[in-house]
Short mmCIF file of C-alpha atoms and ligand atoms in Angstrom, two decimals:
data_model
loop_
_atom_site.label_atom_id
_atom_site.label_comp_id
_atom_site.label_asym_id
_atom_site.label_seq_id
_atom_site.Cartn_x
_atom_site.Cartn_y
_atom_site.Cartn_z
CA MET D 9 -0.19 0.28 -0.44
CA PRO D 10 1.55 2.58 -1.25
CA PHE D 11 -0.46 5.66 -0.90
CA LEU D 12 -1.26 4.67 2.53
CA GLN D 13 2.27 4.79 3.44
CA HIS D 14 2.76 7.23 2.28
CA LEU D 15 -0.27 9.40 4.08
CA ALA D 16 1.15 8.13 6.96
CA GLY D 17 4.09 9.68 6.19
CA GLU D 18 8.26 8.65 6.43
CA GLY D 19 8.04 5.68 8.05
CA GLY D 20 4.62 5.71 9.73
CA ASN D 21 3.43 1.82 10.36
CA LEU D 22 -0.47 1.13 10.38
CA TRP D 23 -1.17 2.25 13.96
CA SER D 24 -0.21 5.71 13.66
CA LEU D 25 -2.24 6.34 10.61
CA VAL D 26 -5.18 4.92 12.16
CA PHE D 27 -4.16 7.26 15.23
CA GLN D 28 -4.45 10.63 13.06
CA LEU D 29 -7.85 8.91 11.07
CA PHE D 30 -9.39 8.75 14.60
CA PHE D 31 -7.78 12.19 14.91
CA ILE D 32 -9.33 13.84 11.88
CA ALA D 33 -12.84 11.94 11.65
CA PHE D 34 -12.97 13.60 16.15
CA ILE D 35 -12.24 16.85 14.71
CA ILE D 36 -14.89 16.93 11.86
CA ALA D 37 -17.35 15.06 13.83
CA TYR D 38 -17.14 17.56 16.74
CA PHE D 39 -17.67 20.32 14.35
CA LEU D 40 -20.83 19.28 13.14
CA TYR D 41 -22.45 17.68 15.34
CA GLY D 42 -20.31 19.56 18.59
CA GLN D 43 -24.19 20.41 19.01
CA ARG D 44 -25.67 17.43 19.72
CA ILE D 45 -22.88 16.18 21.07
CA GLN D 46 -23.87 18.28 23.85
CA ILE D 47 -26.93 18.10 24.00
CA ALA D 48 -26.58 13.47 23.78
CA ILE D 49 -24.27 14.20 27.08
CA TRP D 50 -26.77 16.93 28.73
CA ASN D 51 -29.99 14.78 28.06
CA ARG D 52 -27.35 11.28 29.72
CA ASP D 53 -27.16 13.54 32.89
CA ILE D 54 -30.56 14.36 32.90
CA GLU D 55 -31.39 10.70 32.81
CA ARG D 56 -29.71 10.02 35.57
CA ASN D 57 -31.22 12.16 38.29
CA LEU D 58 -33.79 11.79 36.75
CA ARG D 59 -33.69 8.11 37.68
CA ARG D 60 -32.37 9.93 41.17
CA LEU D 61 -35.39 11.27 41.40
CA LYS D 62 -37.86 8.60 40.95
CA PHE D 63 -35.82 6.32 42.94
CA LEU D 64 -36.64 9.69 45.89
CA ARG D 65 -39.81 9.76 44.99
CA ASP D 66 -40.62 6.22 45.06
CA ARG D 67 -39.03 5.39 48.39
CA ALA D 68 -40.85 8.90 50.37
CA ARG D 69 -43.77 7.19 49.03
CA GLU D 70 -43.10 3.79 50.26
CA THR D 71 -41.97 5.64 53.50
CA ALA D 72 -45.62 6.81 54.00
CA ILE D 73 -47.99 3.21 52.90
CA LYS D 74 -45.12 1.91 55.86
CA ALA D 75 -46.26 4.78 58.04
CA VAL D 76 -48.88 5.03 58.02
CA LYS D 77 -50.01 0.78 58.05
CA GLU D 78 -48.10 1.82 61.24
CA ILE D 79 -49.66 4.06 62.75
CA GLY D 80 -53.08 4.91 61.30
CA LYS D 81 -54.00 0.66 61.03
CA PRO D 82 -56.17 1.01 58.24
CA GLU D 83 -58.88 -2.18 57.84
CA GLU D 84 -59.15 -1.25 53.61
CA ASP D 85 -55.37 -1.31 51.36
CA PRO D 86 -54.54 3.00 51.76
CA VAL D 87 -52.21 2.11 48.70
CA PRO D 88 -54.92 3.36 46.23
CA SER D 89 -55.66 6.55 48.53
CA ILE D 90 -51.89 7.40 48.80
CA ASP D 91 -51.23 7.68 45.52
CA ARG D 92 -54.51 9.28 44.34
CA PHE D 93 -53.20 12.23 47.51
CA LEU D 94 -49.60 12.46 45.90
CA GLU D 95 -51.51 13.94 42.76
CA THR D 96 -53.05 16.36 44.38
CA PHE D 97 -53.27 19.66 43.33
CA PHE D 98 -53.94 23.96 43.84
CA ILE D 99 -54.72 26.02 41.39
CA GLN D 100 -53.94 29.53 42.26
CA PRO D 101 -57.04 32.96 42.58
CA VAL D 102 -56.43 34.55 39.57
CA ASP D 103 -54.52 37.65 39.86
CA MET D 104 -55.62 39.86 37.35
CA ASP D 105 -57.38 42.17 39.78
CA PRO D 106 -55.47 42.25 42.63
CA ALA D 107 -58.16 43.55 45.14
CA GLY D 108 -59.18 41.20 48.01
CA ILE D 109 -56.87 38.29 46.82
CA VAL D 110 -55.64 37.30 49.78
CA TRP D 111 -58.98 36.49 51.07
CA LYS D 112 -59.82 34.57 48.19
CA LEU D 113 -56.41 32.75 48.64
CA ASP D 114 -56.57 32.22 52.69
CA ARG D 115 -60.25 30.51 52.01
CA LEU D 116 -58.67 28.42 49.37
CA LEU D 117 -56.33 27.32 51.70
CA ASP D 118 -58.17 27.08 54.35
CA VAL D 119 -60.00 24.30 52.34
CA ARG D 120 -57.29 22.54 51.12
CA ASP D 121 -55.78 22.18 54.35
CA LEU D 122 -58.92 20.99 55.67
CA SER D 123 -59.68 18.66 52.74
CA MET D 124 -55.93 17.34 52.76
CA LYS D 125 -56.63 16.55 56.72
CA ASP D 126 -59.81 15.14 56.11
CA ALA D 127 -57.75 12.14 53.57
CA VAL D 128 -55.57 11.46 56.48
CA ARG D 129 -57.71 10.66 58.43
CA ARG D 130 -59.92 8.91 55.94
CA ILE D 131 -56.25 7.11 54.66
CA ALA D 132 -55.18 6.84 59.21
CA PRO D 133 -57.89 6.28 61.08
CA LYS D 134 -56.53 5.30 64.19
CA ALA D 135 -53.76 8.11 64.42
CA SER D 136 -53.89 10.12 66.58
CA ASP D 137 -54.34 14.31 66.46
CA THR D 138 -50.10 14.49 66.27
CA GLU D 139 -50.01 11.37 64.14
CA LEU D 140 -52.51 12.37 62.65
CA ASN D 141 -50.52 16.00 61.62
CA ASN D 142 -47.24 14.38 61.18
CA LEU D 143 -48.55 12.11 58.08
CA GLU D 144 -50.02 15.26 56.67
CA ASN D 145 -46.80 16.68 56.66
CA LEU D 146 -45.01 13.96 55.45
CA LEU D 147 -47.75 12.50 52.63
CA GLU D 148 -47.06 16.71 51.55
CA ALA D 149 -43.39 15.80 51.14
CA ALA D 150 -43.37 12.86 48.80
CA LEU D 151 -46.61 14.46 47.23
CA ASP D 152 -43.60 17.67 46.31
CA LEU D 153 -40.79 15.22 45.42
CA ASN D 154 -43.91 13.17 42.88
CA LEU D 155 -44.25 17.05 41.62
CA ILE D 156 -40.71 18.02 41.26
CA TYR D 157 -40.27 14.65 39.36
CA ARG D 158 -42.98 14.57 37.31
CA ILE D 159 -42.31 18.22 36.40
CA VAL D 160 -38.51 17.72 35.33
CA ARG D 161 -39.54 14.93 33.19
CA HIS D 162 -42.55 16.10 31.38
CA TYR D 163 -39.10 19.01 30.46
CA TYR D 164 -36.80 16.81 29.72
CA LEU D 165 -39.60 15.03 27.22
CA MET D 166 -40.20 18.17 26.00
CA GLY D 167 -36.64 19.21 24.96
CA LYS D 168 -36.36 15.64 23.69
CA ARG D 169 -39.68 15.12 21.40
CA THR D 170 -39.65 18.99 20.05
CA ASN D 171 -35.32 19.37 19.83
CA ALA D 172 -35.95 22.53 21.47
CA TYR D 173 -32.13 22.61 23.30
CA ILE D 174 -32.76 25.64 25.05
CA ILE D 175 -35.33 23.86 27.29
CA THR D 176 -33.05 20.78 27.56
CA ALA D 177 -30.08 23.77 28.37
CA GLN D 178 -32.19 25.56 30.78
CA LEU D 179 -33.01 22.17 32.66
CA HIS D 180 -30.01 20.89 32.61
CA MET D 181 -28.36 24.00 34.20
CA MET D 182 -30.94 24.22 36.75
CA LEU D 183 -30.77 20.72 37.88
CA PRO D 184 -28.67 21.08 40.69
CA LEU D 185 -30.43 23.48 42.51
CA ILE D 186 -33.47 21.63 41.18
CA MET D 187 -31.33 17.96 43.08
CA ASP D 188 -30.60 19.90 45.99
CA ILE D 189 -34.52 21.09 46.81
CA ALA D 190 -35.09 17.31 45.94
CA TYR D 191 -32.57 16.30 48.51
CA ALA D 192 -33.70 18.79 51.04
CA TYR D 193 -37.36 17.07 50.97
CA ASP D 194 -35.64 13.52 51.08
CA GLY D 195 -34.62 14.43 54.04
CA ALA D 196 -37.47 15.69 55.63
CA VAL D 197 -39.49 12.71 55.03
CA LYS D 198 -37.65 10.86 56.90
CA ALA D 199 -38.15 13.48 60.33
CA PHE D 200 -41.12 13.45 59.49
CA ALA D 201 -42.37 9.92 59.45
CA GLU D 202 -40.47 10.29 63.05
CA GLY D 203 -42.10 13.13 64.34
CA GLN D 204 -38.44 14.26 64.50
CA PRO D 205 -38.21 18.52 65.13
CA ILE D 206 -36.67 20.25 61.89
CA GLY D 207 -35.02 22.99 61.10
CA ASP D 208 -37.68 25.30 60.31
CA GLY D 209 -38.78 24.68 63.71
CA ALA D 210 -36.52 27.36 66.24
CA GLY D 211 -39.29 29.84 66.43
CA PRO D 212 -41.91 27.27 68.15
CA LEU D 213 -38.50 26.15 70.05
CA LEU D 214 -37.97 29.36 70.96
CA ALA D 215 -41.67 30.24 72.03
CA CYS D 216 -41.51 26.89 74.09
CA LYS D 217 -38.49 27.54 76.21
CA LEU D 218 -40.21 31.11 77.43
CA LEU D 219 -42.81 29.21 78.32
CA ALA D 220 -41.14 26.29 79.90
CA GLY D 221 -44.18 25.20 83.54
CA LYS D 222 -46.88 27.67 81.96
CA LYS D 223 -50.03 26.93 81.79
CA VAL D 224 -51.05 27.61 78.16
CA GLU D 225 -54.31 27.80 75.95
CA LYS D 226 -55.72 27.56 72.41
CA ILE D 227 -56.50 30.19 70.24
CA GLU D 228 -57.19 29.67 66.77
CA LYS D 229 -57.23 26.89 64.37
CA ASP D 230 -54.09 24.74 65.66
CA MET D 231 -52.31 27.21 67.35
CA VAL D 232 -51.91 27.96 71.37
CA PHE D 233 -50.90 30.69 73.34
CA GLY D 234 -49.45 31.28 76.55
CA GLU D 235 -48.18 34.04 79.41
CA THR D 236 -45.51 34.96 81.72
CA GLU D 237 -42.75 37.34 82.83
CA LEU D 238 -39.58 38.64 80.74
CA GLU D 239 -37.08 41.21 82.34
CA GLY D 240 -39.81 42.82 84.25
CA ARG D 241 -42.80 42.72 80.75
CA HIS D 242 -45.53 40.48 80.89
CA VAL D 243 -45.30 38.31 78.22
CA ILE D 244 -47.31 36.24 75.75
CA VAL D 245 -46.07 34.03 74.00
CA LEU D 246 -47.37 31.82 70.72
CA LYS D 247 -46.92 28.90 69.28
CA ALA D 248 -47.49 26.03 66.77
CA GLU D 249 -49.41 23.80 68.75
CA GLY D 250 -47.21 21.12 68.91
CA PRO D 251 -45.95 18.00 69.28
CA GLY D 252 -47.31 16.80 65.28
CA GLY D 253 -46.37 18.59 62.52
CA ASN D 254 -47.86 22.27 62.61
CA VAL D 255 -47.15 26.13 61.03
CA GLY D 256 -51.17 26.58 62.59
CA LYS D 257 -52.15 30.22 61.42
CA PRO D 258 -50.07 32.72 63.58
CA GLY D 259 -51.85 35.16 61.60
CA GLU D 260 -55.37 34.83 62.83
CA ALA D 261 -53.60 34.47 66.28
CA ILE D 262 -52.54 37.74 66.31
CA GLU D 263 -55.69 39.12 65.11
CA LYS D 264 -57.59 37.27 67.80
CA LEU D 265 -55.92 38.21 70.42
CA ILE D 266 -56.20 41.60 69.98
CA ASP D 267 -58.70 42.62 67.91
CA THR D 268 -61.14 39.87 70.46
CA TYR D 269 -59.39 39.30 73.46
CA GLY D 270 -58.72 42.83 73.55
CA TYR D 271 -54.58 42.49 74.54
CA ARG D 272 -52.73 45.83 72.98
CA PRO D 273 -48.91 44.82 72.92
CA ALA D 274 -46.68 47.70 72.91
CA ILE D 275 -44.78 45.53 70.05
CA ILE D 276 -45.08 42.28 69.28
CA VAL D 277 -41.89 40.10 68.39
CA MET D 278 -41.57 37.40 65.30
CA VAL D 279 -39.43 35.02 66.09
CA ASP D 280 -39.08 32.88 62.66
CA ALA D 281 -35.74 30.21 60.66
CA ALA D 282 -34.78 32.55 57.59
CA GLN D 283 -32.90 31.42 55.31
CA LYS D 284 -29.27 32.30 55.61
CA PHE D 285 -26.99 33.57 52.14
CA GLU D 286 -24.40 30.79 51.47
CA GLY D 287 -21.30 31.60 53.16
CA GLU D 288 -22.73 32.97 56.79
CA ASP D 289 -22.90 30.38 59.51
CA THR D 290 -26.24 28.44 60.38
CA GLY D 291 -28.07 29.38 63.26
CA ASP D 292 -26.83 32.65 63.21
CA VAL D 293 -28.63 35.13 64.98
CA ALA D 294 -29.91 39.17 63.76
CA ASP D 295 -32.82 40.91 64.15
CA GLY D 296 -35.16 44.22 61.97
CA VAL D 297 -38.67 45.68 62.11
CA GLY D 298 -41.12 43.79 59.34
CA ALA D 299 -43.43 40.83 59.75
CA ALA D 300 -40.79 37.91 59.87
CA ILE D 301 -42.88 34.79 58.42
CA GLY D 302 -42.63 33.61 55.32
CA GLY D 303 -45.38 31.04 53.32
CA ILE D 304 -47.41 32.42 50.78
CA GLY D 305 -47.85 35.53 52.51
CA THR D 306 -51.56 35.82 53.33
CA GLU D 307 -50.60 35.59 57.46
CA LYS D 308 -47.97 38.08 56.85
CA TYR D 309 -50.66 40.47 55.85
CA ARG D 310 -53.25 39.82 58.64
CA ILE D 311 -49.99 40.54 60.87
CA GLU D 312 -49.77 43.62 59.28
CA GLU D 313 -52.57 44.44 59.20
CA VAL D 314 -53.56 44.03 62.48
CA ALA D 315 -50.38 45.86 63.40
CA HIS D 316 -51.01 48.86 61.44
CA LYS D 317 -53.84 49.33 62.16
CA HIS D 318 -53.17 49.06 65.81
CA LYS D 319 -49.84 51.68 65.82
CA ILE D 320 -48.34 48.49 66.84
CA PRO D 321 -44.14 48.49 65.95
CA LEU D 322 -43.23 45.06 64.59
CA TYR D 323 -39.49 43.59 66.06
CA ALA D 324 -38.84 40.59 64.22
CA VAL D 325 -35.71 37.98 65.76
CA ILE D 326 -34.37 35.47 62.49
CA ILE D 327 -32.40 32.52 63.39
CA LYS D 328 -30.21 31.73 59.71
CA GLU D 329 -29.54 28.33 58.43
CA SER D 330 -30.33 26.63 54.84
CA LEU D 331 -33.31 25.44 52.73
CA ARG D 332 -32.20 22.12 53.12
CA GLU D 333 -30.77 22.69 57.36
CA ALA D 334 -35.10 24.15 57.83
CA ILE D 335 -37.00 20.49 56.24
CA ALA D 336 -34.25 18.09 57.87
CA PRO D 337 -33.98 17.81 61.55
CA MET D 338 -32.83 20.44 63.71
CA LYS D 339 -29.24 20.84 64.43
CA LYS D 340 -27.05 21.65 67.16
CA GLU D 341 -25.89 25.08 66.18
CA ILE D 342 -29.61 25.53 65.54
CA TYR D 343 -30.36 24.96 68.64
CA GLU D 344 -27.50 27.36 70.32
CA GLY D 345 -28.78 29.90 67.88
CA VAL D 346 -31.96 29.68 69.57
CA ASP D 347 -30.63 30.52 73.28
CA LYS D 348 -28.52 33.30 71.52
CA ALA D 349 -32.22 34.16 69.88
CA ILE D 350 -33.83 34.25 73.21
CA GLU D 351 -30.92 36.51 74.67
CA THR D 352 -31.56 38.85 71.37
CA VAL D 353 -35.38 39.07 71.97
CA LYS D 354 -34.42 40.32 75.52
CA LYS D 355 -32.39 42.98 74.81
CA ILE D 356 -35.45 44.48 72.32
CA ILE D 357 -37.32 44.27 75.05
CA ARG D 358 -36.10 46.02 77.45
CA GLU D 359 -34.54 48.23 74.94
CA LYS D 360 -38.49 49.01 73.08
CA THR D 361 -40.24 48.73 76.37
CA ARG D 362 -40.75 50.28 80.09
CA GLU D 363 -41.20 48.33 82.50
CA GLY D 364 -44.96 47.08 83.23
CA ASP D 365 -45.52 47.08 79.42
CA LEU D 366 -47.40 43.75 78.13
CA VAL D 367 -44.38 42.65 74.18
CA LEU D 368 -46.47 39.75 72.04
CA ILE D 369 -43.78 37.05 71.56
CA ALA D 370 -44.44 34.90 68.64
CA GLY D 371 -42.82 31.88 67.83
CA ILE D 372 -42.64 31.36 63.47
CA GLY D 373 -42.88 27.46 62.23
CA ASN D 374 -43.43 24.04 61.98
CA THR D 375 -43.49 22.82 65.65
CA ILE D 376 -42.98 18.91 64.79
CA GLY D 377 -41.34 17.08 67.60
CA ILE D 378 -41.61 20.42 69.78
CA ALA D 379 -44.98 20.19 72.55
CA GLN D 380 -45.76 23.49 74.40
CA MET W 17 -16.66 7.18 53.39
CA SER W 18 -17.89 6.44 49.72
CA VAL W 19 -16.62 10.15 49.06
CA ASN W 20 -13.32 8.56 49.81
CA SER W 21 -13.02 5.39 48.60
CA ARG W 22 -14.59 6.85 45.38
CA HIS W 23 -11.50 9.36 45.07
CA ASN W 24 -8.78 6.93 46.47
CA LEU W 25 -9.36 4.67 43.24
CA GLY W 26 -9.00 7.20 41.24
CA TRP W 27 -5.34 7.81 42.82
CA LEU W 28 -5.25 3.62 42.74
CA LEU W 29 -5.80 3.42 38.55
CA LEU W 30 -3.02 6.33 38.36
CA LEU W 31 -0.92 4.33 40.53
CA LEU W 32 -0.82 2.03 38.44
CA LEU W 33 -0.41 3.18 35.06
CA ILE W 34 2.67 5.29 36.66
CA LEU W 35 3.85 1.50 38.19
CA VAL W 36 3.02 -0.14 34.89
CA PHE W 37 5.02 2.21 32.91
CA LEU W 38 7.78 2.09 34.69
CA PHE W 39 8.09 -1.44 34.24
CA VAL W 40 8.78 -1.41 30.53
CA LEU W 41 10.89 1.36 31.22
CA GLY W 42 12.40 -1.19 33.87
CA SER W 43 12.54 -4.51 31.09
CA PRO W 44 16.39 -3.47 28.95
CA GLU W 45 14.65 -4.40 25.28
CA ALA W 46 12.45 -1.56 26.41
CA LEU W 47 14.76 0.44 27.38
CA GLU W 48 17.02 -0.09 24.37
CA LYS W 49 13.84 1.52 21.84
CA LEU W 50 12.96 3.81 24.12
CA GLY W 51 15.68 5.58 22.42
CA GLU W 52 13.19 5.15 19.44
CA GLU W 53 10.95 8.02 19.03
CA ARG W 54 8.34 5.65 17.94
CA PHE W 55 8.04 4.04 20.22
CA PHE W 56 7.95 6.89 23.25
CA SER W 57 5.37 8.72 21.25
CA THR W 58 3.00 5.83 21.14
CA ALA W 59 3.83 5.01 24.86
CA LEU W 60 3.03 8.34 25.87
CA GLY W 61 0.07 8.45 23.38
CA ILE W 62 -1.55 5.35 25.20
CA PHE W 63 -0.91 6.73 28.58
CA GLY W 64 -2.59 9.99 27.41
CA LEU W 65 -5.71 8.26 26.78
CA LEU W 66 -5.63 5.91 29.56
CA LEU W 67 -5.43 9.43 31.95
CA ILE W 68 -8.17 11.16 30.12
CA LEU W 69 -10.34 7.87 30.18
CA LEU W 70 -9.23 8.53 33.68
CA PHE W 71 -11.32 11.18 34.24
CA PHE W 72 -13.83 11.04 31.73
CA LEU W 73 -14.91 7.86 34.22
CA LYS W 74 -14.34 10.25 37.10
CA LEU W 75 -16.64 12.76 36.16
CA VAL W 76 -19.46 10.14 35.10
CA SER W 77 -19.32 8.38 38.58
CA GLN W 78 -21.80 9.05 40.69
CA PRO W 79 -21.67 11.50 43.61
CA SER W 80 -22.93 9.34 46.73
CA ALA W 81 -25.05 9.89 49.28
CA PRO W 82 -24.29 11.84 51.85
CA PRO W 83 -23.45 9.49 55.51
CA LYS W 84 -25.80 8.04 57.60
CA GLN W 85 -26.59 9.71 60.56
CA ARG W 86 -27.91 9.05 64.67
CA ILE W 87 -30.75 10.74 65.56
CA LEU W 88 -30.12 11.64 69.51
CA THR W 89 -31.92 12.49 71.89
CA VAL W 90 -30.52 15.05 74.85
CA LEU W 91 -32.68 14.41 78.77
CA ARG W 92 -32.11 17.34 81.16
CA CYS W 93 -32.71 17.60 84.97
CA GLU W 94 -35.12 19.88 85.29
CA ARG W 95 -33.45 20.31 88.66
CA CYS W 96 -29.60 19.93 88.90
CA ASP W 97 -28.22 19.94 85.46
CA VAL W 98 -27.45 16.55 84.88
CA THR W 99 -27.69 15.76 80.93
CA SER W 100 -28.47 11.87 79.33
CA VAL W 101 -27.85 11.38 75.37
CA ARG W 102 -29.96 8.54 73.83
CA GLU W 103 -30.66 7.11 70.62
CA PHE W 104 -34.00 9.31 69.60
CA LYS W 105 -37.34 6.77 69.71
CA ARG W 106 -40.81 7.62 67.76
CA GLY W 107 -42.74 9.26 70.01
CA ASP W 108 -39.70 11.85 71.52
CA TYR W 109 -40.37 15.27 71.05
CA ILE W 110 -39.45 18.74 73.30
CA PRO W 111 -40.15 19.23 76.29
CA LYS W 112 -41.75 15.55 76.96
CA ARG W 113 -40.54 14.82 80.25
CA GLU W 114 -39.04 11.37 81.37
CA GLY W 115 -38.18 9.48 84.20
CA LYS W 116 -36.36 11.26 87.52
CA CYS W 117 -32.95 11.87 88.03
CA PRO W 118 -30.66 9.81 88.86
CA SER W 119 -28.47 11.96 91.17
CA CYS W 120 -31.27 14.62 92.56
CA GLU W 121 -34.76 12.58 91.84
CA GLY W 122 -36.04 15.91 89.81
CA GLU W 123 -37.61 15.19 87.22
CA MET W 124 -36.01 14.77 83.94
CA TYR W 125 -36.68 16.35 80.26
CA ILE W 126 -36.08 16.00 76.44
CA GLU W 127 -33.94 18.96 75.73
CA ALA W 128 -33.22 19.08 72.24
CA ILE W 129 -33.03 16.03 69.15
CA TYR W 130 -30.95 16.68 67.17
CA PRO W 131 -28.29 14.45 64.59
CA GLU W 132 -25.31 13.37 66.04
CA GLU W 133 -22.37 15.39 64.39
CA LEU W 134 -19.49 13.99 62.32
CA GLY W 135 -16.66 15.20 63.17
CA LYS W 136 -14.90 17.72 60.62
CA LYS W 137 -15.62 20.74 60.93
CA LYS W 138 -16.03 23.11 58.00
CA LYS W 139 -12.54 25.54 57.43
CA PRO W 140 -13.42 29.07 57.80
CA LEU W 141 -13.95 31.42 54.31
CA PRO W 142 -10.69 32.83 53.52
CA PHE W 143 -13.45 36.04 52.40
ZN1 ZN F 17 -30.78 16.45 89.61
#
């Protein structure tokens, strides 16, 4: 083969010829199909994560089924009802004309909450109220994992079917963040199944510590309050009713304390776990002004309304943690953060009120594993 | 655990490659041949290809799951500061009362429930 011999160069052998051909073919292929190769690699990456998401979802479902069977002792097979629960959805009210939307949303959320509780009670008839709340939290976490899985699969298949590279590219770039959230929910599933306190419980834990040994009274749906003394001031402490998984309705409770019970606090201090920035330490405490409460916004609206109506200043103390830490079992640093937050609350009370004043302290968050 | 073992596997492969390389170098014929440029570049090429394969495998390998953590329940005496730690049981909550203090007969209550800390403190950020 003189020609090939020539191609391979002086003294060249077949091997170096093969290598060269391979190299040239690679360059041409990359030049022509580089983008497709890139997309194929991304798709493979998405597929791998999808399998992971499916695994997490199935595991959450299995955990839920096991917990329901163990705790709820249903007479009939709960699996079809659980599967139906995992597909339920919520439709936001229209916001083209936003006046009055808060009350609509509030009402819808109430209905959703009631129907979910109802569904869980039917699935697990023998569960106590505490266990019922925990099971509901658990099923909601499984529902969220199911939703994440379905959404990622939807965009993956859509990108593949329509060859819309931008969808695949966006999905691939968002994937690390999505997986982070999915792993967070995966951590939450176990905490909810066992009834362990989660990071979001920092606010209720502070309330629990302030109320140690005091009598508490039920107010509003899933909320309790008690009275105590702090730094010579009379203090009302509010939290969701534990130890079942609950966030309660702190907005309605504060409204009722002020409007119906006639309390006139000099200040309201809200304590909540808040999302830290990357690089900040978990359990750090900061304070500021405003209503420290997350969620969809209806409770925040109520609190701001009532504070505005009666001209009560709102102060906020936050305990910093990541989203992942907020729904995972509460870390030691957060317990230390709660002790620091108590000191901060005391300082605010000393600075902003006089002795003998009335102060309202609200511990906001999910009170799973924390009673009163 | 598995993070480390995967990490070590990569280094082990690299070490193996270097060993094979050295072994080839060690044989007399190979040393003789090394003078020939072609043999040297072929060997270098194969070495490079294996290196690329190694990096690719590292890239493709899945991130491993975090290690399993035990959940601990901390009990504290109401009167003195005696604390005791045990593993979490279903039904535990803060501040559930449970049992008597071993030293002063006071009541014990659950003060905290948290995941066991597995050593390794994070390095402080340089900025
Ligand atoms: Zn004692």
